[in-house]
Tab-separated table of C-alpha atoms in Angstrom:
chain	number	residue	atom	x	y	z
A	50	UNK	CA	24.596	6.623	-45.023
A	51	UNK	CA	20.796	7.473	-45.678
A	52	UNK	CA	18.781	9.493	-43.779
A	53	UNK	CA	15.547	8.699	-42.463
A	54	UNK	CA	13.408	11.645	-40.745
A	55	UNK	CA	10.006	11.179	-38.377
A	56	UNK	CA	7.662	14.044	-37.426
A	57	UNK	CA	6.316	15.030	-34.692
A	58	UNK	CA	9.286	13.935	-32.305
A	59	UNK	CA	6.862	14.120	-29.742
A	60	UNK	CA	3.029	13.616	-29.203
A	61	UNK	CA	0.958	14.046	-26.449
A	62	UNK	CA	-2.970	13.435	-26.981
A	63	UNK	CA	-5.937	12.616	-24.929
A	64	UNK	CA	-7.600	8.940	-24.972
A	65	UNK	CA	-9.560	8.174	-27.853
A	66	UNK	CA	-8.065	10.721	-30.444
A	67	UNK	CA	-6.027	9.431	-33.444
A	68	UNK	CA	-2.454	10.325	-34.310
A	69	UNK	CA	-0.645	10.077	-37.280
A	70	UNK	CA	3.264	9.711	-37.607
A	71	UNK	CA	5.639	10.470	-40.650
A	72	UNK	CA	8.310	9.005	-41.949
A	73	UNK	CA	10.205	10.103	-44.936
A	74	UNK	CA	13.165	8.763	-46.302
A	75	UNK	CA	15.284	11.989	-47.199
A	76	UNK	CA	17.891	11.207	-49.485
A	77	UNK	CA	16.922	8.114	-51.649
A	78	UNK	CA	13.417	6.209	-52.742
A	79	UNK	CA	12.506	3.310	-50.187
A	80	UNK	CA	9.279	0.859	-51.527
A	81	UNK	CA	9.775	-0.440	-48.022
A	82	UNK	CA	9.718	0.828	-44.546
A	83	UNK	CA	9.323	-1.124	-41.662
A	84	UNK	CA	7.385	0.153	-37.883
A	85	UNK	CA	8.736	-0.369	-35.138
A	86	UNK	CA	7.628	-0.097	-31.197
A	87	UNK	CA	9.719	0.362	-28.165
A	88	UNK	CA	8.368	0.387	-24.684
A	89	UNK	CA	10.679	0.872	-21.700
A	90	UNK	CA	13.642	-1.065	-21.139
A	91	UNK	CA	12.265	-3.471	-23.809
A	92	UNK	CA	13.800	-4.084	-27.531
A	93	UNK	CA	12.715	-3.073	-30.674
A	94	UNK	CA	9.184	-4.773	-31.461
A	95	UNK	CA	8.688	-4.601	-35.913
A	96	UNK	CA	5.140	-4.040	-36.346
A	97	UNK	CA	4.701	-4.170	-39.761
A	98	UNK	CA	6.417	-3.883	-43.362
A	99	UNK	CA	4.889	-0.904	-45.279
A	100	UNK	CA	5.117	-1.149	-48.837
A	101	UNK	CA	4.844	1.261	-51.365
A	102	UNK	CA	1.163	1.147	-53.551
A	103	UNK	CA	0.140	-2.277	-51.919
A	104	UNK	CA	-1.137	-3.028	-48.602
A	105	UNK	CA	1.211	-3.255	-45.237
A	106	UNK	CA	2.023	-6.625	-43.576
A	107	UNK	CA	1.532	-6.874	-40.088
A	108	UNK	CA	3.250	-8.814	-37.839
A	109	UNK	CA	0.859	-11.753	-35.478
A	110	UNK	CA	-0.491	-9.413	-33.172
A	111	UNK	CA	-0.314	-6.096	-34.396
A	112	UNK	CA	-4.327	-5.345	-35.197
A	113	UNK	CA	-4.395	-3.833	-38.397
A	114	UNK	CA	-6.896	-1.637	-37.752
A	115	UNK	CA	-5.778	-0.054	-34.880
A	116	UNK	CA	-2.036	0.631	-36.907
A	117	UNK	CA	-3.559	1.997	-40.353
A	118	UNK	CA	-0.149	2.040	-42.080
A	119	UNK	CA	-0.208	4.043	-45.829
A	120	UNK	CA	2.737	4.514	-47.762
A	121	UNK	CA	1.816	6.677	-50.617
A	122	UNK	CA	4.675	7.271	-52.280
A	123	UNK	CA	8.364	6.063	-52.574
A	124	UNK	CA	9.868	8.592	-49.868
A	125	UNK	CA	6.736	9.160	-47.394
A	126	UNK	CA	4.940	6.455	-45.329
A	127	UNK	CA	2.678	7.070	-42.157
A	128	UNK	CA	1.480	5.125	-39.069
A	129	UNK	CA	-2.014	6.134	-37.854
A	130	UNK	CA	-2.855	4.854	-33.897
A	131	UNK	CA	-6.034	5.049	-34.220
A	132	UNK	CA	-8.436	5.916	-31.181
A	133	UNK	CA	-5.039	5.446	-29.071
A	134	UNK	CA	-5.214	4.554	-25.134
A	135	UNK	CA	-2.929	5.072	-22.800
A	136	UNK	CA	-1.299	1.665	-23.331
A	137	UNK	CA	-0.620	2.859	-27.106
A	138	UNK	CA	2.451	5.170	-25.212
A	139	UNK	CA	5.133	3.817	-26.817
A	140	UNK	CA	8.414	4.955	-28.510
A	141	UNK	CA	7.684	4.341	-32.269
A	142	UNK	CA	10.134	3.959	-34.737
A	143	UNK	CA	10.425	3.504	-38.447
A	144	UNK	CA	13.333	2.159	-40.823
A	145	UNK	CA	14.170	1.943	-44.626
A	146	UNK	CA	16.680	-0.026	-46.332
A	147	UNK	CA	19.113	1.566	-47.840
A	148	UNK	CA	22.412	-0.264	-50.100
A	149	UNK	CA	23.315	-2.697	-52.676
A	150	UNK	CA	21.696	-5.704	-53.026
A	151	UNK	CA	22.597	-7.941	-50.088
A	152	UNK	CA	24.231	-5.567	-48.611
A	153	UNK	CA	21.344	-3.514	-47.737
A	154	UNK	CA	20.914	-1.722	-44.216
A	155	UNK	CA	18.068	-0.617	-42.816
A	156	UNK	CA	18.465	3.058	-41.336
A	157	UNK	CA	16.529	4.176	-38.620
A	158	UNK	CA	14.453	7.566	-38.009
A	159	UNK	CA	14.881	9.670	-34.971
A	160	UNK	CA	11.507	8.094	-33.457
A	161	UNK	CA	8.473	9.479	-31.963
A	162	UNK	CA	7.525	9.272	-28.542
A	163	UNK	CA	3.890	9.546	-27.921
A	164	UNK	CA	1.798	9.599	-24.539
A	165	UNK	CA	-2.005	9.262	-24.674
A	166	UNK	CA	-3.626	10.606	-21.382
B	493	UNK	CA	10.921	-19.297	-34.643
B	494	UNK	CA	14.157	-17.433	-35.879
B	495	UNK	CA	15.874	-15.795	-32.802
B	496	UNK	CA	18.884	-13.923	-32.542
B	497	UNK	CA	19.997	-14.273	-28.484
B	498	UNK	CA	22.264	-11.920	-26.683
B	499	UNK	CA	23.348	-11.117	-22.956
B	500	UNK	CA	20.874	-8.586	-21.768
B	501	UNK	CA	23.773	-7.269	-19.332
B	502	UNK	CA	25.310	-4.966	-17.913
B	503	UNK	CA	28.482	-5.620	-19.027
B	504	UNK	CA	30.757	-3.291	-17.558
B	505	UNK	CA	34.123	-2.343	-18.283
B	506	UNK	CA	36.422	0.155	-16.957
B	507	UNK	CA	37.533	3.009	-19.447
B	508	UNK	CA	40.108	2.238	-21.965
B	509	UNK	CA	39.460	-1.253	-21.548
B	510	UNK	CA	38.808	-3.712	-24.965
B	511	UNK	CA	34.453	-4.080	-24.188
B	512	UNK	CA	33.305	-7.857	-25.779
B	513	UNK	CA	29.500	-8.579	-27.400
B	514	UNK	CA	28.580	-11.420	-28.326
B	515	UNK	CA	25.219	-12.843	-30.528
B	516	UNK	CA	23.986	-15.885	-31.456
B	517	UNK	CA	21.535	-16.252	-34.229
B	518	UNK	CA	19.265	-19.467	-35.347
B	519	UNK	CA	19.053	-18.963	-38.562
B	520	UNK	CA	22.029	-20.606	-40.568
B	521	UNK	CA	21.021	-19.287	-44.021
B	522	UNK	CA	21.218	-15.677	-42.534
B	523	UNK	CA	23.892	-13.611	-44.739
B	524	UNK	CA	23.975	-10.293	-43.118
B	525	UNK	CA	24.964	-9.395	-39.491
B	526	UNK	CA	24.488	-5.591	-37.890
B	527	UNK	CA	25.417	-4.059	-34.717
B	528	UNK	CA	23.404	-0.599	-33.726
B	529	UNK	CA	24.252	1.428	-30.894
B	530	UNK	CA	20.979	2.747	-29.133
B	531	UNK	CA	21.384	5.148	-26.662
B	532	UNK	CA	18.832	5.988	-23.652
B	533	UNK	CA	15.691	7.633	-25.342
B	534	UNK	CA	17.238	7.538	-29.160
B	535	UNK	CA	16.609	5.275	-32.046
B	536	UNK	CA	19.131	2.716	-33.214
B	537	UNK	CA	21.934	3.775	-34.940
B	538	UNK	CA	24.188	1.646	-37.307
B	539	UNK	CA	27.462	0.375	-35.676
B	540	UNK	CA	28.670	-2.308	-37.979
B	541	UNK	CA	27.991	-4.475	-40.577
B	542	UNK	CA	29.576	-7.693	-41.686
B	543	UNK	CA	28.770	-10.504	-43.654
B	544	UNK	CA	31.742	-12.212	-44.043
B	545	UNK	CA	33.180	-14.739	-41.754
B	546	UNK	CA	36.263	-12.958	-40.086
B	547	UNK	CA	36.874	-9.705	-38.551
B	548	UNK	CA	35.814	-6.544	-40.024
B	549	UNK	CA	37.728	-3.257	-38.360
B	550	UNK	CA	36.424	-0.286	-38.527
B	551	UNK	CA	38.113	2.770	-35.717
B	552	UNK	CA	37.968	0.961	-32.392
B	553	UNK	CA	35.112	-1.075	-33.526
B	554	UNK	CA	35.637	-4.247	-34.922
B	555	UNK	CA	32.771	-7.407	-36.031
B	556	UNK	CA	33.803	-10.794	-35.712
B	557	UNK	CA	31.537	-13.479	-37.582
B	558	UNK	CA	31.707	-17.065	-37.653
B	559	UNK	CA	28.995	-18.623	-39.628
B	560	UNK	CA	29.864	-22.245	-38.496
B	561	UNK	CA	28.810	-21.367	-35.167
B	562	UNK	CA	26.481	-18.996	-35.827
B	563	UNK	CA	27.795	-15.783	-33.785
B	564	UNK	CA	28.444	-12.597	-33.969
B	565	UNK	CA	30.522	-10.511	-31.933
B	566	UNK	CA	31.681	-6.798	-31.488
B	567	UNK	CA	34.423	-5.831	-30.232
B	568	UNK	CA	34.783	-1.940	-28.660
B	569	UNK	CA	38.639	-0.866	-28.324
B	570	UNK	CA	40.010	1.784	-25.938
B	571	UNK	CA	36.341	1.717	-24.404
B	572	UNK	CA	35.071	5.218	-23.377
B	573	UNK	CA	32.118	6.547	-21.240
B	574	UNK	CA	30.204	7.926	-24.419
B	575	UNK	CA	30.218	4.383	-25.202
B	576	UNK	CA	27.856	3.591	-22.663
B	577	UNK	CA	24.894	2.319	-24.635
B	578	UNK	CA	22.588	-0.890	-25.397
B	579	UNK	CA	24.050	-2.556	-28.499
B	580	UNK	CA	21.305	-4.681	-30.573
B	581	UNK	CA	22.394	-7.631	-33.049
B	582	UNK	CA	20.551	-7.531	-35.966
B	583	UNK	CA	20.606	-10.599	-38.420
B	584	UNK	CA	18.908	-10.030	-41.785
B	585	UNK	CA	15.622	-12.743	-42.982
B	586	UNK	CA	16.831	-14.261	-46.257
B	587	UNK	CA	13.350	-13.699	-47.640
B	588	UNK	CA	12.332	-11.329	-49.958
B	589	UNK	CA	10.908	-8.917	-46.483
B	590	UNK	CA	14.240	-7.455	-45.559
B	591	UNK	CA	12.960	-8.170	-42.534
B	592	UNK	CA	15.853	-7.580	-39.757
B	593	UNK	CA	15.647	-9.741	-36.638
B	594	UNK	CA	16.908	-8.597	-33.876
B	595	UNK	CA	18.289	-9.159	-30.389
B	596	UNK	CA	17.268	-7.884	-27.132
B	597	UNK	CA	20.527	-5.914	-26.634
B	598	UNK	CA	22.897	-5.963	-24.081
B	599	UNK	CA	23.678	-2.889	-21.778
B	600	UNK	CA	27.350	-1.492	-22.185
B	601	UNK	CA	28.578	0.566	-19.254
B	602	UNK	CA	32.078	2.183	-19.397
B	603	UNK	CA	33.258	3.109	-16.279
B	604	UNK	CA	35.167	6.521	-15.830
């Protein structure tokens, strides 16, 4: 299957800073990724749909300026939390789609967990 | 509102024992059916995938879909502890979005 990487694995930042998370799609070209957030015990929440030279589509919500979502090229896109607070920590996750047709998958990255303090 | 529904769980099963998941989805134009495995503290990882109706096989795993009534199930053969997981249904939007829907999980636990 494809392979779908995210860095940093882990982030840990103080309130009011901004982190940014990558996702790259490693072995094929993806003009769509999808975000994802997990808190505890709780399933996967999509976030929005980033697409590839046009703007990302949130989900109702997810404030768009709080999520700055750019996906520059076909293989990269990134998730900025922007002036993150504590109830930002969250287990974030992206996906691409990977296959024929309908038979596409999505395949997930490894996730990054990040705690704001 | 397009929902897929599943038993949050715990099921639990003793080792070596056939494990049963079920799903449910709402939306009866969906084509494409996934199961992921998510272990504790990891991201999803593909199972299955089926989008026929019948059974797919595939090791001890094998995807059941009936599209008449709209489920989806998973069956887990010869259950071991490593299988001890949440498993997440996944039903694909037939939009243009690729969107995947998906369920809340249900949480496997294989006994020793």
């Amino acid at each position: 299957g494809a392979v779908v990487s995210q860095h940093p694995s882990w982030v840990i930042c103080k309130s009011g800073t901004s982190v940014k998370i990558e996702c790259r799609s490693l072995d094929f070209q993806a003009t769509t990724m999808f975000w994802y957030r997990q808190f505890p015990k709780q399933s996967l929440m999509l976030m929005a749909t980033s697409n590839e030279g046009s703007k990302a589509t949130y989900e109702q919500g997810v404030e768009k300026d709080k999520f700055l979502i750019n996906h520059a090229s076909l293989t990269l896109s990134t998730l900025t939390v922007t002036s993150a607070h504590p109830e930002d920590s969250s287990f974030y996750i992206c996906s691409a789609p990977w296959g024929l047709a309908w038979e596409e998958t999505q395949y997930f990255g490894p996730g990054t967990r990040l705690l704001v303090l | 509102q397009k929902e897929v529904e599943q038993n949050s769980g715990p099921l639990s099963v003793p080792e070596g024992a056939i494990a049963s998941l079920n799903c449910t989805y709402s939306d009866r134009g969906s084509q494409s059916f996934f199961w992921y495995r998510q272990y504790s503290g990891k991201s999803p990882e593909l199972i299955m995938s089926i989008y026929s109706n019948g059974d797919k096989e595939d090791g001890r795993f094998t995807a059941q879909l009936n599209k008449a009534s709209q489920y989806v199930s998973l069956l887990i053969r010869d259950s071991q502890p490593s299988d001890s997981a949440t498993y997440l249904c996944a039903v694909n939007l037939m939009d243009s979005s690729y969107k995947l829907i998906f369920g809340s999980g249900t949480r496997l636990l294989v006994r020793p």
